[in-house]
Coordinates of N, CA, C and O and ligand atoms in Angstrom, one line a residue:
X23 N -81.8 91.7 120.7 CA -80.8 92.1 119.7 C -79.6 92.8 120.4 O -79.8 93.6 121.3
X24 N -78.4 92.3 120.1 CA -77.2 92.9 120.7 C -76.8 94.1 120.0 O -76.5 94.1 118.8
X25 N -76.7 95.3 120.7 CA -76.3 96.5 120.1 C -74.8 96.8 120.3 O -74.1 97.2 119.4
X26 N -74.4 96.7 121.6 CA -73.0 97.0 121.9 C -72.4 95.7 122.4 O -73.1 94.8 122.9
X27 N -71.1 95.6 122.4 CA -70.5 94.4 122.9 C -69.2 94.6 123.6 O -68.7 95.7 123.6
X28 N -68.7 93.5 124.2 CA -67.4 93.5 124.8 C -66.6 92.4 124.1 O -67.2 91.7 123.3
X29 N -65.4 92.2 124.5 CA -64.6 91.2 124.0 C -64.1 90.2 125.1 O -64.1 90.7 126.3
X30 N -63.8 89.0 124.8 CA -63.3 88.1 125.7 C -61.9 87.6 125.3 O -61.7 87.2 124.2
X31 N -60.9 87.7 126.3 CA -59.6 87.3 126.0 C -59.2 86.1 126.9 O -59.5 86.2 128.1
X32 N -58.5 85.2 126.3 CA -58.0 84.0 127.1 C -56.5 84.0 127.1 O -55.9 84.0 126.0
X33 N -55.9 84.0 128.3 CA -54.5 84.1 128.5 C -53.9 82.7 128.5 O -54.2 81.9 129.4
X34 N -53.2 82.3 127.4 CA -52.5 81.1 127.3 C -53.3 79.9 127.8 O -52.9 79.1 128.7
X35 N -54.5 79.7 127.2 CA -55.4 78.6 127.7 C -54.7 77.2 127.5 O -54.0 77.0 126.5
X36 N -55.0 76.3 128.5 CA -54.4 75.0 128.4 C -55.4 73.9 127.8 O -54.9 72.9 127.4
X37 N -56.7 74.2 128.0 CA -57.6 73.1 127.7 C -58.5 73.4 126.5 O -59.3 74.4 126.6
X38 N -58.4 72.6 125.5 CA -59.1 72.9 124.2 C -60.6 72.9 124.4 O -61.3 73.8 123.8
X39 N -61.2 72.1 125.3 CA -62.6 72.0 125.4 C -63.1 73.4 126.0 O -64.2 73.8 125.6
X40 N -62.4 73.9 126.9 CA -62.9 75.2 127.5 C -62.9 76.3 126.5 O -63.8 77.1 126.4
X41 N -61.8 76.4 125.7 CA -61.7 77.4 124.6 C -62.8 77.2 123.6 O -63.4 78.1 123.1
X42 N -63.0 75.9 123.2 CA -64.1 75.6 122.3 C -65.5 76.0 122.8 O -66.3 76.6 122.0
X43 N -65.7 75.7 124.1 CA -67.0 76.1 124.7 C -67.1 77.7 124.6 O -68.2 78.2 124.3
X44 N -66.0 78.4 124.9 CA -66.1 79.8 124.9 C -66.2 80.4 123.5 O -66.8 81.5 123.2
X45 N -65.6 79.7 122.5 CA -65.8 80.1 121.1 C -67.3 80.1 120.7 O -67.8 80.9 120.0
X46 N -67.9 79.0 121.2 CA -69.4 78.9 120.9 C -70.1 80.0 121.6 O -71.0 80.6 121.0
X47 N -69.8 80.3 122.8 CA -70.4 81.4 123.6 C -70.3 82.7 122.8 O -71.2 83.5 122.6
X48 N -69.0 82.9 122.3 CA -68.8 84.2 121.6 C -69.5 84.2 120.3 O -70.1 85.3 120.0
X49 N -69.6 83.1 119.6 CA -70.3 83.1 118.3 C -71.8 83.4 118.6 O -72.4 84.1 117.8
X50 N -72.4 82.8 119.6 CA -73.8 83.0 119.9 C -74.2 84.3 120.4 O -75.3 84.8 120.1
X51 N -73.3 84.9 121.2 CA -73.6 86.2 121.8 C -73.0 87.4 121.1 O -73.1 88.5 121.5
X52 N -72.2 87.1 120.1 CA -71.6 88.3 119.3 C -70.5 88.9 120.1 O -70.3 90.1 120.0
X53 N -69.7 88.0 120.8 CA -68.5 88.5 121.5 C -67.2 88.0 120.9 O -67.0 86.8 120.9
X54 N -66.5 88.9 120.3 CA -65.2 88.4 119.7 C -64.2 87.9 120.7 O -64.2 88.4 121.9
X55 N -63.4 87.0 120.3 CA -62.5 86.4 121.3 C -61.0 86.6 120.9 O -60.7 86.6 119.7
X56 N -60.2 87.0 121.9 CA -58.8 87.2 121.7 C -58.1 86.0 122.4 O -58.2 85.8 123.6
X57 N -57.3 85.3 121.6 CA -56.6 84.1 122.1 C -55.1 84.5 122.2 O -54.4 84.8 121.2
X58 N -54.6 84.6 123.4 CA -53.2 85.0 123.7 C -52.4 83.8 123.8 O -52.5 83.0 124.7
X59 N -51.4 83.7 122.9 CA -50.6 82.5 122.8 C -49.3 82.6 123.6 O -49.0 83.7 123.9
X60 N -48.6 81.5 123.9 CA -48.9 80.2 123.4 C -50.0 79.5 124.2 O -50.2 79.7 125.4
X61 N -50.8 78.7 123.4 CA -51.8 77.9 124.1 C -51.3 76.5 124.2 O -50.3 76.1 123.6
X62 N -52.0 75.7 125.0 CA -51.6 74.3 125.3 C -52.1 73.4 124.2 O -52.0 72.1 124.4
X63 N -52.7 73.9 123.1 CA -53.2 73.0 122.1 C -53.3 73.9 120.8 O -53.1 75.2 120.9
X64 N -53.6 73.3 119.7 CA -53.8 74.1 118.5 C -55.3 74.2 118.2 O -56.0 73.3 118.5
X65 N -55.7 75.2 117.5 CA -57.2 75.3 117.3 C -57.6 74.3 116.2 O -58.8 74.3 115.9
X66 N -56.7 73.6 115.6 CA -57.1 72.4 114.8 C -57.5 71.2 115.7 O -57.9 70.2 115.2
X67 N -57.2 71.3 117.0 CA -57.4 70.2 117.9 C -58.9 69.7 117.9 O -59.8 70.5 117.9
X68 N -59.1 68.4 117.8 CA -60.5 67.9 117.7 C -61.3 68.2 118.9 O -62.5 68.3 118.8
X69 N -60.7 68.3 120.1 CA -61.4 68.7 121.3 C -62.0 70.1 121.2 O -63.1 70.4 121.7
X70 N -61.2 71.0 120.6 CA -61.6 72.4 120.4 C -62.8 72.4 119.5 O -63.8 73.0 119.7
X71 N -62.7 71.6 118.4 CA -63.7 71.6 117.4 C -65.0 71.0 117.9 O -66.1 71.4 117.7
X72 N -64.8 69.9 118.7 CA -66.0 69.2 119.3 C -66.7 70.1 120.2 O -68.0 70.2 120.2
X73 N -66.0 70.8 121.1 CA -66.7 71.7 122.1 C -67.3 72.9 121.4 O -68.3 73.4 121.8
X74 N -66.6 73.4 120.4 CA -67.1 74.6 119.7 C -68.2 74.3 118.7 O -68.9 75.1 118.2
X75 N -68.3 73.0 118.3 CA -69.2 72.5 117.3 C -69.1 73.4 116.0 O -68.0 73.9 115.8
X76 N -70.1 73.5 115.3 CA -70.0 74.3 114.1 C -70.0 75.8 114.4 O -69.7 76.6 113.5
X77 N -70.3 76.1 115.6 CA -70.3 77.5 116.0 C -68.9 78.1 116.0 O -68.7 79.3 115.7
X78 N -67.9 77.3 116.2 CA -66.5 77.8 116.3 C -66.1 78.4 115.0 O -65.4 79.4 114.9
X79 N -66.7 77.9 113.9 CA -66.4 78.5 112.6 C -67.0 79.9 112.4 O -66.5 80.7 111.6
X80 N -68.0 80.2 113.2 CA -68.6 81.5 113.1 C -68.0 82.5 114.2 O -68.4 83.7 114.1
X81 N -67.2 81.9 115.1 CA -66.7 82.8 116.1 C -65.6 83.7 115.5 O -64.9 83.3 114.6
X82 N -65.5 84.9 116.0 CA -64.5 85.8 115.6 C -63.3 85.6 116.6 O -63.5 86.0 117.8
X83 N -62.2 85.0 116.1 CA -61.1 84.7 117.0 C -59.9 85.4 116.5 O -59.4 85.1 115.3
X84 N -59.3 86.3 117.3 CA -58.1 87.0 116.9 C -57.0 86.3 117.7 O -57.1 86.2 119.0
X85 N -55.9 85.9 117.0 CA -54.8 85.2 117.7 C -53.7 86.2 117.9 O -53.4 87.0 117.0
X86 N -53.1 86.3 119.1 CA -52.0 87.2 119.4 C -50.8 86.3 119.8 O -50.9 85.5 120.7
X87 N -49.6 86.6 119.3 CA -48.5 85.7 119.5 C -47.9 85.8 120.9 O -47.2 84.9 121.4
X88 N -48.3 86.9 121.6 CA -47.8 87.0 123.0 C -48.7 88.0 123.8 O -49.4 88.8 123.1
X89 N -48.5 88.0 125.1 CA -49.3 89.0 125.8 C -48.9 90.4 125.5 O -49.7 91.3 125.3
X90 N -47.6 90.6 125.2 CA -47.1 91.9 124.9 C -47.7 92.5 123.6 O -48.1 93.6 123.5
X91 N -47.7 91.6 122.6 CA -48.3 92.0 121.3 C -49.8 92.3 121.5 O -50.3 93.3 121.0
X92 N -50.5 91.5 122.3 CA -51.9 91.7 122.5 C -52.1 93.0 123.2 O -53.0 93.8 122.9
X93 N -51.3 93.3 124.3 CA -51.4 94.5 125.1 C -51.2 95.8 124.2 O -52.0 96.7 124.4
X94 N -50.2 95.7 123.4 CA -50.0 96.9 122.5 C -51.2 97.1 121.6 O -51.7 98.2 121.4
X95 N -51.7 96.0 121.0 CA -52.8 96.1 120.1 C -54.1 96.7 120.8 O -54.7 97.5 120.2
X96 N -54.4 96.2 122.0 CA -55.6 96.6 122.6 C -55.5 98.1 123.1 O -56.5 98.9 123.0
X97 N -54.3 98.5 123.5 CA -54.1 99.9 123.9 C -54.2 100.8 122.7 O -54.9 101.9 122.7
X98 N -53.7 100.4 121.6 CA -53.7 101.2 120.3 C -55.2 101.3 119.9 O -55.5 102.3 119.2
X99 N -56.0 100.4 120.2 CA -57.4 100.4 119.8 C -58.4 100.9 120.9 O -59.6 100.8 120.7
X100 N -57.8 101.4 122.0 CA -58.6 102.0 123.0 C -59.5 101.1 123.9 O -60.5 101.5 124.4
X101 N -59.1 99.8 124.0 CA -59.8 98.9 124.8 C -59.3 98.8 126.2 O -58.1 98.7 126.5
X102 N -60.2 98.9 127.2 CA -59.8 98.7 128.6 C -59.6 97.2 128.8 O -60.3 96.4 128.2
X103 N -58.7 96.8 129.7 CA -58.5 95.4 130.0 C -58.9 95.1 131.4 O -58.4 95.7 132.4
X104 N -59.9 94.2 131.6 CA -60.5 93.9 132.9 C -60.3 92.5 133.2 O -60.8 91.6 132.5
X105 N -59.5 92.2 134.2 CA -59.1 90.8 134.5 C -60.2 90.2 135.4 O -60.6 90.8 136.4
X106 N -60.6 89.0 135.1 CA -61.4 88.2 136.0 C -60.5 87.3 136.8 O -59.8 86.5 136.1
X107 N -60.5 87.4 138.1 CA -59.6 86.5 138.9 C -60.2 86.3 140.3 O -61.0 87.2 140.7
X108 N -59.9 85.2 140.9 CA -60.5 84.9 142.2 C -60.3 86.0 143.2 O -61.1 86.2 144.1
X109 N -59.1 86.7 143.1 CA -58.8 87.7 144.1 C -58.9 89.1 143.4 O -58.3 90.1 143.8
X110 N -59.7 89.2 142.4 CA -60.0 90.5 141.7 C -60.5 91.5 142.7 O -61.2 91.2 143.7
X111 N -60.2 92.8 142.4 CA -60.4 93.9 143.4 C -61.9 94.1 143.7 O -62.3 94.4 144.8
X112 N -62.7 94.0 142.6 CA -64.1 94.5 142.7 C -65.1 93.3 142.4 O -64.8 92.5 141.5
X113 N -66.1 93.2 143.2 CA -67.2 92.2 143.0 C -67.7 92.5 141.5 O -68.0 93.6 141.2
X114 N -67.9 91.4 140.7 CA -68.2 91.7 139.3 C -69.5 92.4 139.1 O -69.6 93.2 138.1
X115 N -70.5 92.2 140.0 CA -71.7 92.9 139.8 C -71.7 94.4 140.3 O -72.6 95.1 140.0
X116 N -70.6 94.8 140.9 CA -70.4 96.2 141.4 C -69.6 97.0 140.4 O -69.4 98.2 140.5
X117 N -69.0 96.3 139.4 CA -68.1 96.9 138.4 C -68.9 97.5 137.3 O -69.9 96.9 136.8
X118 N -68.6 98.7 136.9 CA -69.3 99.4 135.7 C -68.5 99.0 134.4 O -67.4 99.6 134.2
X119 N -69.0 98.1 133.6 CA -68.4 97.8 132.4 C -68.8 98.8 131.3 O -69.8 99.5 131.4
X120 N -67.9 98.9 130.3 CA -68.1 99.8 129.2 C -68.1 99.1 127.9 O -67.3 98.1 127.8
X121 N -68.8 99.5 126.8 CA -68.7 98.9 125.5 C -67.2 98.9 125.1 O -66.5 99.9 125.4
X122 N -66.7 97.9 124.5 CA -65.3 97.8 124.1 C -64.4 97.2 125.2 O -63.2 96.9 124.8
X123 N -64.9 97.0 126.4 CA -64.0 96.4 127.4 C -63.6 95.0 127.0 O -64.4 94.3 126.4
X124 N -62.4 94.6 127.3 CA -61.9 93.2 127.1 C -61.9 92.5 128.4 O -61.2 93.0 129.4
X125 N -62.6 91.4 128.6 CA -62.6 90.6 129.8 C -61.5 89.6 129.6 O -61.6 88.8 128.7
X126 N -60.5 89.6 130.5 CA -59.4 88.7 130.4 C -59.5 87.6 131.4 O -59.6 87.9 132.6
X127 N -59.4 86.4 130.9 CA -59.4 85.2 131.8 C -58.1 84.5 131.8 O -57.4 84.5 130.8
X128 N -57.7 84.0 133.0 CA -56.4 83.4 133.2 C -56.4 82.0 132.7 O -57.4 81.4 132.4
X129 N -55.2 81.5 132.8 CA -54.9 80.1 132.4 C -55.5 79.1 133.4 O -55.4 79.4 134.6
X130 N -56.0 78.0 132.9 CA -56.6 77.0 133.8 C -55.6 76.6 134.9 O -56.0 76.5 136.1
X131 N -54.4 76.4 134.6 CA -53.4 75.8 135.6 C -52.8 76.8 136.5 O -52.4 76.5 137.6
X132 N -52.8 78.1 136.1 CA -52.0 79.1 136.9 C -52.5 80.5 136.9 O -51.8 81.4 137.3
X133 N -53.7 80.8 136.3 CA -54.2 82.2 136.3 C -53.3 83.0 135.4 O -52.9 82.6 134.3
X134 N -52.9 84.2 135.9 CA -52.0 85.1 135.1 C -50.8 85.5 136.0 O -51.0 85.6 137.2
X135 N -49.7 85.8 135.4 CA -48.5 86.3 136.2 C -48.8 87.7 136.7 O -49.7 88.4 136.1
X136 N -48.1 88.2 137.7 CA -48.3 89.5 138.3 C -48.1 90.6 137.2 O -48.8 91.6 137.3
X137 N -47.2 90.4 136.3 CA -47.0 91.5 135.3 C -48.2 91.7 134.4 O -48.5 92.8 134.0
X138 N -49.0 90.6 134.2 CA -50.3 90.7 133.4 C -51.3 91.4 134.3 O -52.1 92.3 133.8
X139 N -51.4 91.0 135.5 CA -52.3 91.6 136.5 C -52.1 93.1 136.5 O -53.1 93.9 136.4
X140 N -50.8 93.5 136.5 CA -50.5 95.0 136.6 C -50.8 95.7 135.4 O -51.1 96.9 135.4
X141 N -50.9 95.0 134.2 CA -51.2 95.7 133.0 C -52.7 96.0 132.8 O -53.0 96.8 131.9
X142 N -53.5 95.4 133.6 CA -54.9 95.6 133.5 C -55.4 96.9 134.2 O -54.9 97.3 135.2
X143 N -56.4 97.5 133.6 CA -57.0 98.7 134.2 C -57.8 98.4 135.5 O -58.0 99.2 136.4
X144 N -58.4 97.2 135.6 CA -59.2 96.8 136.7 C -59.2 95.3 136.8 O -58.9 94.6 135.9
X145 N -59.7 94.8 138.0 CA -59.9 93.3 138.1 C -61.2 93.1 138.9 O -61.5 93.9 139.8
X146 N -61.8 92.0 138.6 CA -63.1 91.7 139.2 C -63.1 90.2 139.7 O -62.4 89.4 139.1
X147 N -63.9 90.0 140.7 CA -64.1 88.6 141.1 C -65.5 88.2 141.2 O -66.4 89.1 141.5
X148 N -65.8 86.9 141.1 CA -67.1 86.3 141.4 C -67.0 85.7 142.8 O -66.2 84.9 143.0
X149 N -67.8 86.2 143.7 CA -67.7 85.7 145.1 C -67.9 84.2 145.1 O -68.8 83.7 144.5
X150 N -67.1 83.5 146.0 CA -67.3 82.1 146.1 C -67.4 81.8 147.6 O -67.1 82.5 148.5
X151 N -67.9 80.6 147.8 CA -68.1 80.0 149.2 C -66.7 79.8 149.8 O -65.8 79.4 149.1
X152 N -66.5 80.2 151.1 CA -65.2 80.0 151.7 C -64.7 78.6 151.6 O -65.5 77.6 151.7
X153 N -63.4 78.4 151.3 CA -62.8 77.1 151.2 C -62.9 76.5 149.8 O -62.3 75.5 149.5
X154 N -63.5 77.2 148.8 CA -63.5 76.7 147.4 C -62.5 77.5 146.7 O -62.3 78.7 146.9
X155 N -61.8 76.9 145.7 CA -60.6 77.5 145.1 C -61.0 78.4 144.0 O -60.7 79.6 143.9
X156 N -61.6 77.8 143.0 CA -62.0 78.6 141.8 C -63.0 77.9 140.9 O -63.3 76.7 141.1
X157 N -63.6 78.7 140.0 CA -64.6 78.2 139.1 C -63.9 77.7 137.8 O -62.7 78.2 137.6
X158 N -64.5 76.9 137.1 CA -64.0 76.5 135.7 C -64.0 77.8 134.9 O -64.9 78.7 135.0
X159 N -62.9 78.0 134.2 CA -62.7 79.2 133.4 C -63.8 79.6 132.5 O -64.2 80.7 132.3
X160 N -64.4 78.5 131.8 CA -65.5 78.8 130.9 C -66.7 79.3 131.6 O -67.4 80.2 131.1
X161 N -67.0 78.7 132.8 CA -68.2 79.1 133.5 C -68.0 80.5 134.1 O -68.9 81.4 134.1
X162 N -66.8 80.8 134.6 CA -66.5 82.2 135.1 C -66.6 83.2 134.0 O -67.2 84.2 134.2
X163 N -66.1 82.9 132.8 CA -66.1 83.8 131.7 C -67.6 84.0 131.3 O -68.0 85.2 131.0
X164 N -68.4 83.0 131.3 CA -69.8 83.1 130.9 C -70.5 84.1 131.9 O -71.3 84.9 131.5
X165 N -70.2 83.9 133.2 CA -70.8 84.8 134.1 C -70.4 86.3 133.9 O -71.2 87.2 134.0
X166 N -69.1 86.5 133.7 CA -68.7 87.9 133.5 C -69.2 88.5 132.2 O -69.6 89.6 132.2
X167 N -69.2 87.7 131.1 CA -69.7 88.2 129.9 C -71.2 88.5 130.0 O -71.7 89.5 129.5
X168 N -71.9 87.6 130.7 CA -73.3 87.9 130.9 C -73.6 89.2 131.6 O -74.5 90.0 131.2
X169 N -72.8 89.4 132.7 CA -73.0 90.7 133.4 C -72.6 91.9 132.6 O -73.3 92.9 132.6
X170 N -71.5 91.8 131.9 CA -71.0 92.9 131.1 C -72.0 93.2 130.0 O -72.4 94.4 129.8
X171 N -72.6 92.2 129.3 CA -73.5 92.5 128.3 C -74.9 93.0 128.8 O -75.5 93.9 128.2
X172 N -75.2 92.5 130.0 CA -76.4 93.1 130.7 C -76.3 94.6 130.8 O -77.2 95.3 130.6
X173 N -75.1 95.0 131.2 CA -74.9 96.5 131.4 C -74.8 97.3 130.2 O -75.2 98.4 130.1
X174 N -74.1 96.7 129.1 CA -73.7 97.6 128.0 C -74.6 97.5 126.8 O -74.6 98.3 125.9
X175 N -75.4 96.4 126.7 CA -76.2 96.2 125.5 C -77.7 96.6 125.7 O -78.1 96.8 126.8
Ligands
LIG935 C1 -58.9 77.6 137.3 S1 -58.9 79.3 137.4 C2 -57.2 79.6 137.9 C3 -57.2 79.6 139.4 C4 -56.0 80.3 140.2 N1 -55.9 81.7 139.9 C5 -54.7 79.6 140.0 O1 -53.7 80.2 139.7 O2 -54.7 78.4 140.3 C6 -58.8 79.8 135.7 C7 -59.4 81.2 135.5 O3 -60.8 81.2 135.7 C8 -61.2 82.5 136.2 N2 -61.9 82.4 137.4 C9 -62.1 81.3 138.1 N3 -62.8 81.5 139.3 C10 -63.1 82.9 139.2 C11 -63.8 83.8 140.1 N4 -64.3 83.3 141.3 N5 -63.8 85.1 139.8 C12 -63.3 85.5 138.7 N6 -62.6 84.7 137.8 C13 -62.5 83.4 138.1 C14 -59.9 83.4 136.3 O4 -59.8 84.1 135.1 C15 -58.9 82.3 136.4 O5 -57.6 82.8 136.1

């Protein structure tokens, strides 16, 4: 049974299937999702619906028209913002997550700009084998959400 939870935010996602997959993850694990627009697709996209299946209808998805609007909203509601990025400062298993944390994932094509990086309270990385560039965003998000929930729930 899930008692406490975290949130998952996607920064201007490009690929409908990844967002649909994560909507399904959020629906199943009780993790609300914040979609920071503009996105490279609309959530009426059939690829989003196909990846999210019927679970997407059960997902709690808050849409934010810009990063600035999202950032104001999360600060006003007392959420810490924790960026997942390949060069994040702390190994994700060494980071102490708190209930209410928002895990922010970057755009598939470009991650996040430095201004977004700087707005975050902390950043974490999943260690990779030398010479590999990055994980798929949905898989990276699933690993971070799994670790955060293990700690807080
Ligand atoms: C395809 S990656 C973007 C890669 C790279 N930052 C870039 O600009 O090309 C998309 C997102 O997945 C997440 N991600 C991928 N690999 C990760 C890792 N090893 N640790 C933490 N997050 C990761 C990050 O949120 C990243 O912004």
